[in-house]
Amino acid sequence: MAITGLTTPHTYSSAYSYMPVRFVSDNVNTLTNFDYLVNITYDRVGVSSSLVVGIGGTIGTQLTLTQTHNFEIGDKVLLDDASDDYTGIYTVLDIVSTTVVIINLKETSPMIGPSTLSKTIPYKNLPDLDKESKITIHNSIKDFVTQNLEDVNEIFEGPDTVFDYDIQLGEQYTYHYPFVDNYAGSTGVGFNNTGLTAADLAFKVGDRVEIVQDITEWKFQSTFLPSGSINQLGLIGTTQNDFGIGIPVTVTGQIAEPSYNGSTVVADLVNSTRITVAKQWITDTTDAGSIFGYPRPTYNTIATITDIYDTVGFGVVVETDITWAGSSLPIGGKMYYADGRTTKDITVTGVTGMSAYNSYTDLIGYTADAMDKYVIQNRTANNNYSSTILSDDLTTEYRIEKESKSWLLQHMYITGITTQGRFEYFDASGNSISTVVINNVTTNDKDFYVPVGIDQVINSSNTFLFAGSPLSTVRDDVDKYTFAMYTMPTRISNEITFNVNDDCTSYEMLHLMWKDKLGSWLSYPFKYMSKDRTAFDRATFYQTNGKWDRGANTFGYDTFGRGEKSYFNQSRDSITLNSGWANEGENRLIKDLLDSASVYVQLEDGTLVGCILNDTDFTFSKKDNEMIYQYELDITLSNNAQRY
C-alpha cells in the first residue's frame, strides 16, 4: 500500500473544530471489499514479553509492559507487533497488575521484535466517490478534553485541557494473489506470477485457499455446418483452443445470425482450431466473434498451500496439493483465503506527536493551524501567546477589578526549562512600581493555569518580588499592569495588558467568570445595581378530611391536620446583573461569555458559584449608535435548589 494525498490535523489543533484526515491508497482500485482504516491511538506503552494463558474458559495472551499502564477491562487496544504477525485491535480481558494485562489474542508463536500497546479509537469507512478516505476526528477527540478549575491563588495544573494522540492509517480488504499461469510443481499444481516474489505474499504454507481461474477468450473468424448434423454449429479459428467437450461457453459477436450468440456448451473438438457448440446451424456466416469459458484443465477448487518459493523465469510460485492434470495455454486468475477472511493492514503509515486542546476555532477564517500560536514553543517570544482570547488583541487594555479572579491557560512545549509568570505593575503616571514573578510549583510543566487577579497574586505563597515595592504595599496605586510568561529573565510570550477599573460604585460588586473559547478563565465585573429573584415550585396532595378515633369508636373532622398538604417545595435563586459603562471593544468578551458552557458568578466575598445564563437573545451596542451604554444579563444559580 502506498499512501498519497495525506491531510491530517495540525500538530496543535482545537478539539472542538474540524480535524480533517484525508488520504488515498493505491490499492483502492485493485482489491475487493476495500475499506479505509483510521486509528486514533493514545496512552502507548511498550511490550516486553508475551505468554499464552487461560482465562474464563478461553485462551488469551498475557502481555508484560515496559511501564505502568492505565488500561481498564473492556478497553479496545491496538497491538503493533514489529513482525506484523499479531498487529491488530484487541480487547483487554483482565488487569493482572500495573504492568501486566491480558488481551483476547490467541498467540501461536512468540512475538519477534519490539511491540507496543495503545488505547485506540477505530474508524472504518468506504472509499468516497473520489476513491479517497475523508473524515473528521474532532467528534471523538473533543470528548477527551475539558477544563480544570481550582479556586486557588497558585498556578494549578490543566491536564484535562489537552489530549495527546497519534494517527495510524491502514486498509482492510479481501486479500488475493494474482497468478498469471499454472505450473507443474513437485507436490502438485503451482500458480506463478513473474512480477512478484515470495516476500510480497500474505499467504503462508498450510493456508487453505480458493483458486478462481480467469475466463478465457478464444476468437473465431467464421462458422460452418458440421458434417452430418444441423444441431451443431461449427466455429473456425486461427489459434489453438483448450476447451473440452461439455465445457460451458458463451458465444458473442454474431450479427448476421444473432441466434448464434449466447450460452451453450462445447459439443465436439474437430481439431485444435475448430470446435462445435450445441447451437442449431442455420447458415454459414463470416462474422468474426469470440467464445468465453474455462479451458481444460480447470483448477477452480479449494486447496492447501504446500510450498511458496521463487524460481528463475517464473517469479514466485505458490504450490498446492492439487493434482497436475496437464499443460494448457497460459491461464491467469486469483487465489483467495478459503474462509473468506478479510485482511487488515492497520499500521501502513501514520503521524505521531499530535495534541488537541480544549478550544475551538471560528468557522469564519478557519485554518488548520489556528491553535499553533497559542502553544508556547521554541521560537521568538512575539510568536507565542497565552491560550486566551485576550491574546487576540494585544493593543487593548482589558478592564479588571483588584478583587477579580481570573486564570490564564498556558500550553508550554519548551523542554528542559523552568517557566514563571511575570507581572509588572504601573501607577497612573506610567511608572513601574512593582514586578512580581509567580513560580510554577506543579508537576505539570506543559499545561497549567496562572492566576492574574491583583489580590490573587498578593495572596499567592509562590511569588517573589523581582523589582520595586511589594505589591501589597502599592495595591491601591496600581493603574495598569502587564503579564507574560518568562524563563527568567527572558520573556517567552507576548504581553497582555490589564487596566484596573476606576468606575466607582456603591452597589454590590459581582463578577461573571467563564471559560473562554481557548480554555482560560476570564472575569468581567458587574458593579451596578443587581436584582435578586427567587422562583418557587410546589407540589401538593389532598388528605381526606375525616378522622377515625379507634379508642372512642367515633368519627369526626379536625381543622388543622387534613385537606390539601404540601408534598414538595423547591426554590431557585436568580440574579439580574448590570455592568458598568462598557467599551465597544468589550463586545467580543461579552459574546464569548454568552457562548461559554461554563459560567460562574463571583460573589462579593470572593466565593465562586456555578450559574446558568438565561439570556437567549442579545443586542450588542456600538459607540456609533449609542454614546454610552451598559449590559444587563440574567442568571440562575446552578446549585441553590432547596427542597423541603
XYZ file of C-alpha atoms in Angstrom:
644
model
C 0.000 0.000 0.000
C 1.225 3.480 -0.860
C -0.468 6.484 0.757
C -0.844 9.718 -1.194
C -2.849 12.918 -0.754
C -2.304 12.822 3.013
C -4.064 15.523 5.026
C -4.048 15.384 8.831
C -4.810 17.838 11.641
C -2.108 20.298 12.595
C 0.267 19.159 15.332
C -1.619 21.508 17.693
C -5.373 21.605 17.000
C -8.621 22.814 18.545
C -10.608 19.736 19.594
C -13.960 21.489 19.089
C -13.215 22.410 15.463
C -12.827 20.443 12.269
C -9.885 17.996 12.427
C -9.600 16.518 8.920
C -7.987 13.225 7.930
C -7.759 12.507 4.200
C -5.717 10.003 2.194
C -5.912 7.623 -0.748
C -4.415 4.158 -1.230
C -3.033 2.836 -4.476
C -4.831 -0.445 -3.691
C -8.309 1.048 -3.746
C -8.961 0.061 -7.375
C -7.323 -3.376 -7.296
C -8.512 -5.027 -4.069
C -12.037 -6.262 -3.375
C -14.225 -5.351 -0.390
C -11.912 -2.412 0.265
C -12.271 -0.214 3.373
C -10.057 2.523 4.783
C -8.909 2.240 8.413
C -8.037 5.138 10.713
C -6.989 4.503 14.319
C -6.563 7.291 16.860
C -4.124 5.855 19.413
C -3.096 7.157 22.827
C -1.576 6.061 26.135
C 1.017 3.939 24.314
C 3.275 1.586 26.303
C 5.927 -0.888 25.228
C 5.521 -4.676 25.384
C 8.491 -6.617 26.737
C 7.139 -10.195 26.642
C 4.024 -12.299 25.943
C 2.608 -15.537 27.346
C -0.391 -17.659 26.352
C -2.736 -18.084 29.358
C -6.173 -19.437 30.110
C -8.843 -17.009 31.301
C -12.535 -17.650 31.950
C -12.710 -20.811 29.882
C -10.924 -19.294 26.885
C -7.391 -18.575 25.722
C -5.738 -15.152 25.914
C -2.280 -13.624 25.757
C -0.668 -12.038 28.808
C 1.466 -9.013 27.962
C 4.164 -7.674 30.261
C 4.582 -3.946 29.670
C 7.655 -1.754 29.929
C 5.942 0.846 32.124
C 2.861 1.481 34.224
C -0.344 1.490 32.183
C -3.834 2.897 32.726
C -5.812 0.317 30.742
C -9.156 -0.926 32.017
C -11.059 -4.139 31.359
C -13.006 -3.770 28.125
C -10.670 -1.206 26.527
C -10.093 -1.525 22.803
C -6.334 -1.615 22.264
C -4.085 -1.671 19.208
C -1.185 -4.091 19.401
C 1.554 -3.014 16.994
C 3.734 -6.079 16.555
C 7.093 -5.385 14.864
C 6.795 -8.545 12.759
C 3.107 -7.791 11.998
C 2.173 -11.374 12.875
C -0.255 -10.177 15.555
C -0.789 -6.496 14.738
C -4.480 -5.785 15.273
C -7.198 -4.463 17.556
C -7.998 -6.481 20.681
C -9.964 -6.197 23.915
C -8.458 -6.065 27.400
C -9.781 -9.136 29.259
C -8.051 -8.697 32.615
C -5.723 -6.389 34.541
C -3.121 -8.519 36.318
C -1.029 -5.646 37.687
C 0.036 -2.115 36.850
C 2.415 -3.554 34.237
C 0.641 -6.754 33.117
C -2.597 -7.153 31.123
C -4.372 -9.974 29.279
C -5.921 -9.446 25.839
C -8.082 -11.699 23.635
C -5.200 -12.725 21.368
C -4.577 -16.429 20.746
C -0.841 -16.354 20.206
C 0.552 -19.404 18.371
C 4.233 -18.433 18.440
C 6.254 -15.843 20.397
C 6.291 -12.267 19.133
C 9.511 -11.273 17.403
C 10.918 -7.810 17.955
C 9.609 -4.807 19.920
C 5.865 -4.212 20.174
C 3.612 -1.503 21.599
C 0.114 -1.438 23.047
C -2.151 1.623 22.819
C -5.726 2.546 23.519
C -7.484 3.194 20.241
C -10.479 4.888 18.661
C -11.046 2.879 15.451
C -12.644 4.235 12.284
C -13.579 2.223 9.185
C -15.032 3.885 6.107
C -15.701 3.071 2.472
C -13.914 4.967 -0.293
C -15.877 8.025 -1.389
C -16.658 8.960 -4.993
C -13.066 10.158 -5.377
C -11.812 6.768 -4.079
C -10.452 8.595 -1.014
C -10.938 8.443 2.736
C -12.225 11.753 4.126
C -13.281 12.019 7.777
C -13.084 14.455 10.661
C -11.992 13.088 14.030
C -12.940 16.018 16.273
C -16.293 14.474 17.245
C -14.399 11.714 19.076
C -11.435 13.708 20.348
C -13.478 16.554 21.856
C -14.793 14.099 24.462
C -11.257 13.736 25.840
C -10.722 17.411 26.680
C -12.373 19.671 29.224
C -11.408 22.464 31.579
C -9.847 22.338 35.022
C -10.753 24.821 37.760
C -9.363 25.281 41.254
C -10.182 28.334 43.328
C -6.593 28.895 44.448
C -4.028 31.684 44.230
C -1.297 29.439 42.830
C -0.513 28.054 39.403
C -2.525 24.841 39.035
C -2.345 22.009 36.537
C -4.546 21.709 33.446
C -4.112 18.054 32.414
C -7.638 17.784 31.022
C -7.148 20.713 28.653
C -5.087 18.662 26.200
C -5.301 15.244 24.567
C -2.093 13.772 23.138
C -2.579 11.203 20.389
C -1.186 9.552 17.260
C -2.890 8.591 13.994
C -2.416 5.190 12.313
C -3.644 4.794 8.734
C -4.362 1.489 7.018
C -6.747 -0.539 4.904
C -8.949 -3.624 5.031
C -9.742 -5.828 2.059
C -10.263 -9.367 0.815
C -6.699 -10.414 0.036
C -5.921 -12.216 -3.210
C -2.826 -13.393 -5.032
C -2.980 -12.731 -8.792
C -1.306 -15.537 -10.765
C -0.553 -15.495 -14.485
C -0.360 -19.251 -15.183
C -0.223 -22.679 -13.570
C 2.971 -24.637 -13.063
C 3.821 -28.305 -12.556
C 5.295 -28.413 -9.071
C 6.878 -31.237 -7.119
C 3.809 -31.860 -4.942
C 1.012 -30.563 -7.173
C -0.135 -27.621 -9.241
C 1.726 -24.373 -8.659
C 0.454 -20.939 -9.606
C 3.082 -18.379 -10.558
C 3.444 -14.616 -11.041
C 6.546 -13.286 -12.791
C 6.130 -9.798 -11.291
C 6.134 -10.795 -7.613
C 8.411 -12.511 -5.087
C 7.608 -14.728 -2.126
C 8.170 -11.762 0.205
C 5.255 -9.927 -1.430
C 2.679 -12.554 -0.448
C 0.499 -12.679 2.648
C -0.195 -16.402 2.228
C 1.719 -18.974 4.260
C 2.323 -22.702 3.854
C -0.669 -24.570 5.246
C -3.250 -21.910 4.374
C -6.465 -23.156 2.787
C -7.139 -21.225 -0.415
C -9.714 -20.990 -3.185
C -8.490 -20.986 -6.800
C -10.506 -18.882 -9.266
C -9.132 -19.019 -12.807
C -9.926 -16.291 -15.312
C -12.434 -16.929 -18.061
C -10.523 -17.361 -21.351
C -11.424 -15.786 -24.709
C -10.959 -17.735 -27.963
C -11.532 -15.823 -31.188
C -13.057 -17.311 -34.341
C -13.426 -15.847 -37.862
C -16.384 -17.768 -39.375
C -18.942 -20.539 -38.871
C -19.592 -23.811 -40.721
C -22.017 -26.753 -40.847
C -20.507 -29.744 -39.075
C -20.663 -32.959 -41.082
C -23.979 -34.753 -40.658
C -25.709 -32.539 -38.070
C -27.571 -29.242 -38.206
C -27.956 -29.406 -34.421
C -24.362 -28.250 -34.008
C -22.661 -25.012 -35.023
C -19.050 -25.102 -36.168
C -16.589 -22.303 -35.316
C -13.320 -21.753 -37.219
C -10.366 -20.000 -35.583
C -6.680 -19.500 -36.293
C -5.261 -20.151 -32.799
C -5.294 -23.160 -30.526
C -8.143 -23.563 -28.070
C -8.066 -25.583 -24.895
C -11.760 -26.058 -24.307
C -13.051 -29.550 -23.556
C -16.252 -31.287 -24.581
C -19.113 -30.309 -22.300
C -17.427 -27.079 -21.090
C -19.931 -24.194 -20.729
C -19.112 -21.300 -23.068
C -20.680 -18.066 -24.268
C -20.705 -17.078 -27.950
C -20.555 -13.378 -28.890
C -20.101 -11.155 -31.934
C -22.638 -12.676 -34.370
C -24.638 -10.102 -36.314
C -25.933 -11.959 -39.386
C -27.374 -14.739 -37.201
C -27.915 -13.321 -33.679
C -29.313 -16.675 -32.539
C -25.748 -17.975 -32.589
C -24.940 -15.669 -29.632
C -25.492 -16.756 -26.050
C -24.706 -19.531 -23.598
C -24.089 -23.073 -24.742
C -21.611 -25.950 -24.282
C -18.777 -27.351 -26.368
C -20.197 -30.265 -28.417
C -17.089 -31.581 -30.191
C -13.409 -30.854 -30.820
C -12.738 -31.139 -34.567
C -9.093 -30.107 -34.233
C -7.040 -27.501 -32.361
C -8.535 -24.611 -34.369
C -12.069 -25.908 -34.985
C -14.795 -26.726 -32.463
C -18.560 -27.200 -32.487
C -21.072 -25.936 -29.940
C -24.613 -27.042 -29.140
C -26.343 -24.425 -31.304
C -28.584 -25.176 -34.325
C -26.874 -24.313 -37.619
C -28.895 -22.027 -39.892
C -26.407 -20.758 -42.418
C -22.673 -20.164 -42.703
C -21.552 -16.699 -41.647
C -18.339 -14.724 -41.879
C -18.931 -12.625 -38.758
C -15.849 -12.767 -36.519
C -16.622 -13.417 -32.847
C -15.418 -14.843 -29.563
C -16.331 -17.579 -27.163
C -15.631 -17.275 -23.455
C -15.246 -20.116 -20.974
C -12.896 -22.083 -18.705
C -10.402 -24.145 -20.754
C -9.112 -27.546 -19.743
C -7.642 -28.458 -17.355
C -9.661 -26.416 -14.847
C -8.295 -25.964 -11.348
C -11.171 -23.992 -9.770
C -11.290 -25.657 -6.371
C -10.277 -25.435 -2.692
C -6.679 -26.411 -1.971
C -3.933 -26.313 0.656
C -0.685 -24.438 0.067
C 2.255 -26.826 0.310
C 5.121 -24.501 -0.626
C 5.941 -20.907 -1.605
C 9.185 -20.142 -3.402
C 10.867 -18.046 -6.090
C 12.199 -19.650 -9.240
C 14.046 -18.186 -12.217
C 11.799 -17.395 -15.169
C 8.564 -17.960 -13.275
C 8.778 -15.481 -10.391
C 7.006 -16.572 -7.240
C 5.266 -19.978 -7.250
C 2.507 -20.924 -4.803
C 2.388 -24.715 -4.863
C -0.745 -26.601 -3.778
C -1.924 -30.157 -3.201
C -3.998 -30.154 -6.436
C -3.007 -32.996 -8.754
C -1.365 -31.845 -12.003
C -3.664 -32.542 -14.987
C -1.569 -31.324 -17.893
C -0.456 -28.219 -19.740
C -2.679 -25.615 -21.373
C -2.480 -22.117 -22.717
C -1.466 -19.549 -20.036
C -4.424 -19.094 -17.716
C -4.355 -16.396 -15.075
C -6.603 -15.943 -12.084
C -6.775 -15.134 -8.393
C -6.169 -17.079 -5.209
C -8.235 -16.175 -2.083
C -8.380 -17.361 1.506
C -10.870 -20.227 1.509
C -12.621 -18.982 4.652
C -13.327 -15.559 3.079
C -11.426 -13.676 5.766
C -10.555 -10.025 5.373
C -7.004 -8.760 5.724
C -6.212 -5.686 7.780
C -3.077 -3.616 7.275
C -3.629 -1.310 10.242
C -0.290 0.444 10.562
C 0.727 1.184 6.989
C 1.689 4.740 7.872
C 0.842 7.378 10.437
C 1.682 10.587 12.233
C 2.801 10.920 15.848
C 3.130 13.605 18.494
C -0.270 15.239 17.910
C -2.146 17.333 20.508
C -5.736 18.604 20.629
C -6.883 21.281 23.089
C -9.979 22.388 24.941
C -10.651 25.160 22.441
C -12.412 25.948 19.196
C -11.655 27.970 16.102
C -14.269 30.212 14.491
C -15.617 28.882 11.192
C -15.087 32.249 9.544
C -11.390 32.482 8.878
C -10.804 28.840 9.867
C -7.309 27.472 9.318
C -5.990 24.098 10.431
C -3.049 25.714 12.268
C -5.083 28.368 14.105
C -4.236 26.854 17.519
C -0.497 26.788 16.885
C 0.222 30.333 18.076
C -1.405 29.626 21.461
C 1.155 26.908 22.182
C 4.371 28.425 23.541
C 7.259 26.873 21.618
C 10.974 27.349 20.911
C 10.596 30.451 18.780
C 10.517 34.246 19.011
C 8.518 35.409 22.043
C 6.243 37.605 19.910
C 5.030 34.474 18.088
C 3.894 32.814 21.352
C 0.564 33.621 23.002
C -1.244 32.634 26.182
C -4.234 30.434 25.348
C -6.935 33.077 25.777
C -8.983 35.390 23.583
C -7.225 38.280 25.364
C -4.214 37.397 23.210
C -6.162 38.207 20.044
C -5.858 41.978 20.552
C -2.675 42.898 22.385
C -3.328 46.633 21.877
C -6.377 46.536 24.162
C -6.042 47.130 27.902
C -8.532 44.750 29.479
C -10.522 46.080 32.422
C -10.188 44.208 35.688
C -11.020 44.809 39.350
C -8.458 44.272 42.073
C -10.725 41.584 43.519
C -11.322 39.811 40.172
C -10.492 36.118 39.933
C -9.091 35.057 36.585
C -6.726 32.347 35.375
C -4.920 32.332 32.033
C -4.177 28.940 30.458
C -0.615 28.241 29.283
C 0.386 25.455 26.900
C 4.173 25.128 27.160
C 6.042 22.989 24.659
C 9.555 24.125 25.502
C 11.504 21.318 27.110
C 14.237 21.482 29.703
C 13.445 24.906 31.192
C 11.654 26.324 34.229
C 8.888 28.809 33.425
C 7.239 31.534 35.520
C 4.538 34.115 35.089
C 5.761 37.709 35.427
C 3.639 40.747 36.327
C 4.801 44.364 36.053
C 2.603 46.986 37.749
C 2.390 50.701 36.835
C 0.905 53.760 38.542
C -1.261 56.412 36.877
C 1.840 58.248 35.668
C 3.140 55.158 33.886
C 5.905 54.477 36.418
C 6.827 50.858 37.152
C 6.157 50.357 40.854
C 6.384 46.586 41.313
C 7.435 43.496 39.367
C 6.335 40.112 40.728
C 7.134 36.608 39.489
C 4.923 33.602 40.274
C 6.535 30.151 40.149
C 5.095 27.009 38.619
C 5.033 24.578 41.540
C 3.018 21.868 39.741
C 4.405 18.608 38.400
C 2.932 19.514 35.015
C 5.279 21.860 33.181
C 3.265 21.687 29.948
C -0.322 22.741 30.598
C -1.304 24.919 33.577
C -3.294 27.966 34.681
C -1.763 31.176 36.057
C -3.825 33.410 38.403
C -3.725 37.037 37.213
C -6.014 38.963 39.598
C -4.149 41.502 41.792
C -5.434 40.038 45.076
C -4.752 36.530 43.766
C -1.094 37.404 43.189
C -0.808 39.148 46.580
C -2.221 36.085 48.344
C -0.085 33.571 46.465
C 2.579 31.803 48.519
C 4.752 31.106 45.475
C 5.651 34.609 44.317
C 8.813 36.617 44.724
C 9.499 40.308 44.266
C 11.681 40.885 41.214
C 11.792 44.703 41.290
C 10.161 47.708 43.006
C 7.938 47.639 46.089
C 5.946 44.711 47.470
C 2.637 44.532 45.593
C 0.620 44.538 48.818
C 2.025 47.968 49.765
C 1.257 49.603 46.404
C -2.021 47.781 45.667
C -4.100 50.938 45.689
C -1.641 52.774 43.419
C -1.858 50.244 40.565
C -3.402 51.754 37.428
C -2.492 49.009 34.950
C -0.205 46.005 34.673
C 1.189 43.534 32.155
C 1.502 39.764 32.204
C 3.728 37.433 30.175
C 5.407 34.055 30.543
C 9.144 34.072 31.263
C 12.049 31.787 31.743
C 13.723 34.359 33.934
C 14.947 36.795 32.868
C 13.861 36.098 29.260
C 10.323 36.753 28.050
C 8.953 33.828 26.018
C 5.412 35.049 25.196
C 3.516 38.183 24.240
C 2.379 40.575 26.943
C -1.273 41.070 27.906
C -2.220 44.401 29.495
C -4.848 44.858 32.219
C -6.379 48.197 33.186
C -7.614 48.496 36.766
C -11.252 49.621 36.660
C -11.733 53.072 38.241
C -15.510 53.192 37.724
C -16.719 53.841 41.291
C -19.973 52.385 42.612
C -21.743 51.902 45.899
C -23.574 48.790 44.736
C -22.721 45.181 45.460
C -19.699 44.057 43.373
C -20.345 40.866 41.389
C -18.339 39.257 38.578
C -19.149 36.704 35.921
C -16.283 34.311 35.271
C -16.342 31.995 32.263
C -14.195 29.627 30.255
C -13.304 31.392 27.042
C -13.075 29.649 23.681
C -9.345 28.982 24.196
C -9.664 27.477 27.669
C -8.778 30.371 30.023
C -10.975 31.603 32.870
C -11.862 35.265 32.316
C -13.754 37.654 34.568
C -15.985 40.633 33.827
C -17.264 42.999 36.540
C -20.959 43.779 37.053
C -20.851 46.543 39.641
C -24.111 48.444 39.216
C -27.470 47.650 40.783
C -28.377 43.977 40.725
C -31.753 42.406 41.411
C -32.299 39.111 43.235
C -35.303 36.913 42.490
C -36.458 33.583 43.853
C -38.749 31.245 41.899
C -40.811 28.662 43.788
C -42.138 25.335 42.606
C -44.669 23.422 44.699
C -46.493 20.093 44.503
C -49.457 19.253 46.817
C -51.715 16.360 47.611
C -55.137 16.174 49.280
C -55.557 14.244 52.516
C -59.118 13.105 53.331
C -60.883 15.287 55.847
C -62.400 12.599 58.049
C -60.542 11.086 61.007
C -61.383 7.902 62.927
C -60.830 7.715 66.676
C -60.454 3.984 67.260
C -60.293 4.325 71.032
C -63.642 6.023 71.302
C -65.089 4.368 68.221
C -66.050 7.768 66.837
C -65.593 9.695 63.575
C -65.125 13.417 63.151
C -63.271 16.260 61.394
C -60.370 18.417 62.538
C -59.359 21.840 61.255
C -55.573 21.571 61.067
C -54.274 18.116 60.016
C -56.248 17.342 56.888
C -57.155 18.741 53.477
C -54.560 19.997 50.968
C -50.974 19.370 52.075
C -47.588 20.311 50.613
C -45.719 17.346 49.132
C -42.768 19.150 47.523
C -41.375 22.703 47.670
C -38.387 23.919 45.630
C -36.871 27.365 45.208
C -34.294 28.671 42.677
C -32.410 31.943 43.014
C -31.803 34.227 40.049
C -29.888 37.487 39.678
C -30.087 40.286 37.136
C -26.640 41.853 36.712
C -25.731 45.296 35.364
C -22.272 46.199 34.097
C -20.523 49.487 34.465
C -20.148 51.697 31.423
C -18.884 49.357 28.722
C -16.330 49.829 25.983
C -17.140 48.793 22.426
C -14.059 46.564 22.413
C -15.610 44.537 25.235
C -18.404 43.305 22.949
C -16.048 40.479 21.992
C -15.732 39.419 25.645
C -19.476 39.538 26.255
C -20.152 37.448 23.136
C -17.582 34.883 24.260
C -19.221 34.840 27.699
C -22.619 34.166 26.145
C -21.110 31.361 24.031
C -19.490 29.645 27.021
C -20.923 26.480 28.570
C -19.032 27.032 31.860
C -20.001 30.201 33.742
C -19.601 31.188 37.410
C -20.684 34.217 39.406
C -18.099 35.625 41.817
C -19.930 36.922 44.861
C -18.778 39.965 46.779
C -16.944 37.815 49.352
C -14.989 36.104 46.532
C -16.984 32.845 46.516
C -17.440 31.258 43.073
C -20.911 29.818 42.403
C -21.912 27.980 39.225
C -24.675 29.625 37.221
C -26.663 29.412 34.007
C -27.140 32.348 31.641
C -30.832 32.813 30.899
C -30.407 35.256 28.013
C -31.244 33.640 24.658
C -31.053 36.788 22.558
C -28.685 39.702 22.953
C -28.212 43.024 21.163
C -24.718 44.486 21.182
C -24.297 48.243 21.397
C -21.904 50.294 19.274
C -20.492 53.704 20.035
C -21.573 54.954 16.600
C -25.161 54.329 17.680
C -25.068 54.813 21.456
C -22.504 57.138 23.022
C -22.664 55.402 26.396
C -24.163 52.035 27.288
C -24.079 49.158 29.745
C -25.012 45.491 29.649
C -27.665 43.592 31.604
C -27.519 39.812 31.972
C -29.886 37.439 33.746
C -28.507 34.326 35.503
C -29.824 31.438 37.587
C -27.582 29.920 40.241
C -26.843 26.260 39.497
C -26.523 24.710 42.963
C -29.126 26.550 45.003
C -32.249 24.403 44.678
C -33.895 23.985 48.081
C -36.305 21.098 48.604
C -38.496 20.626 51.673
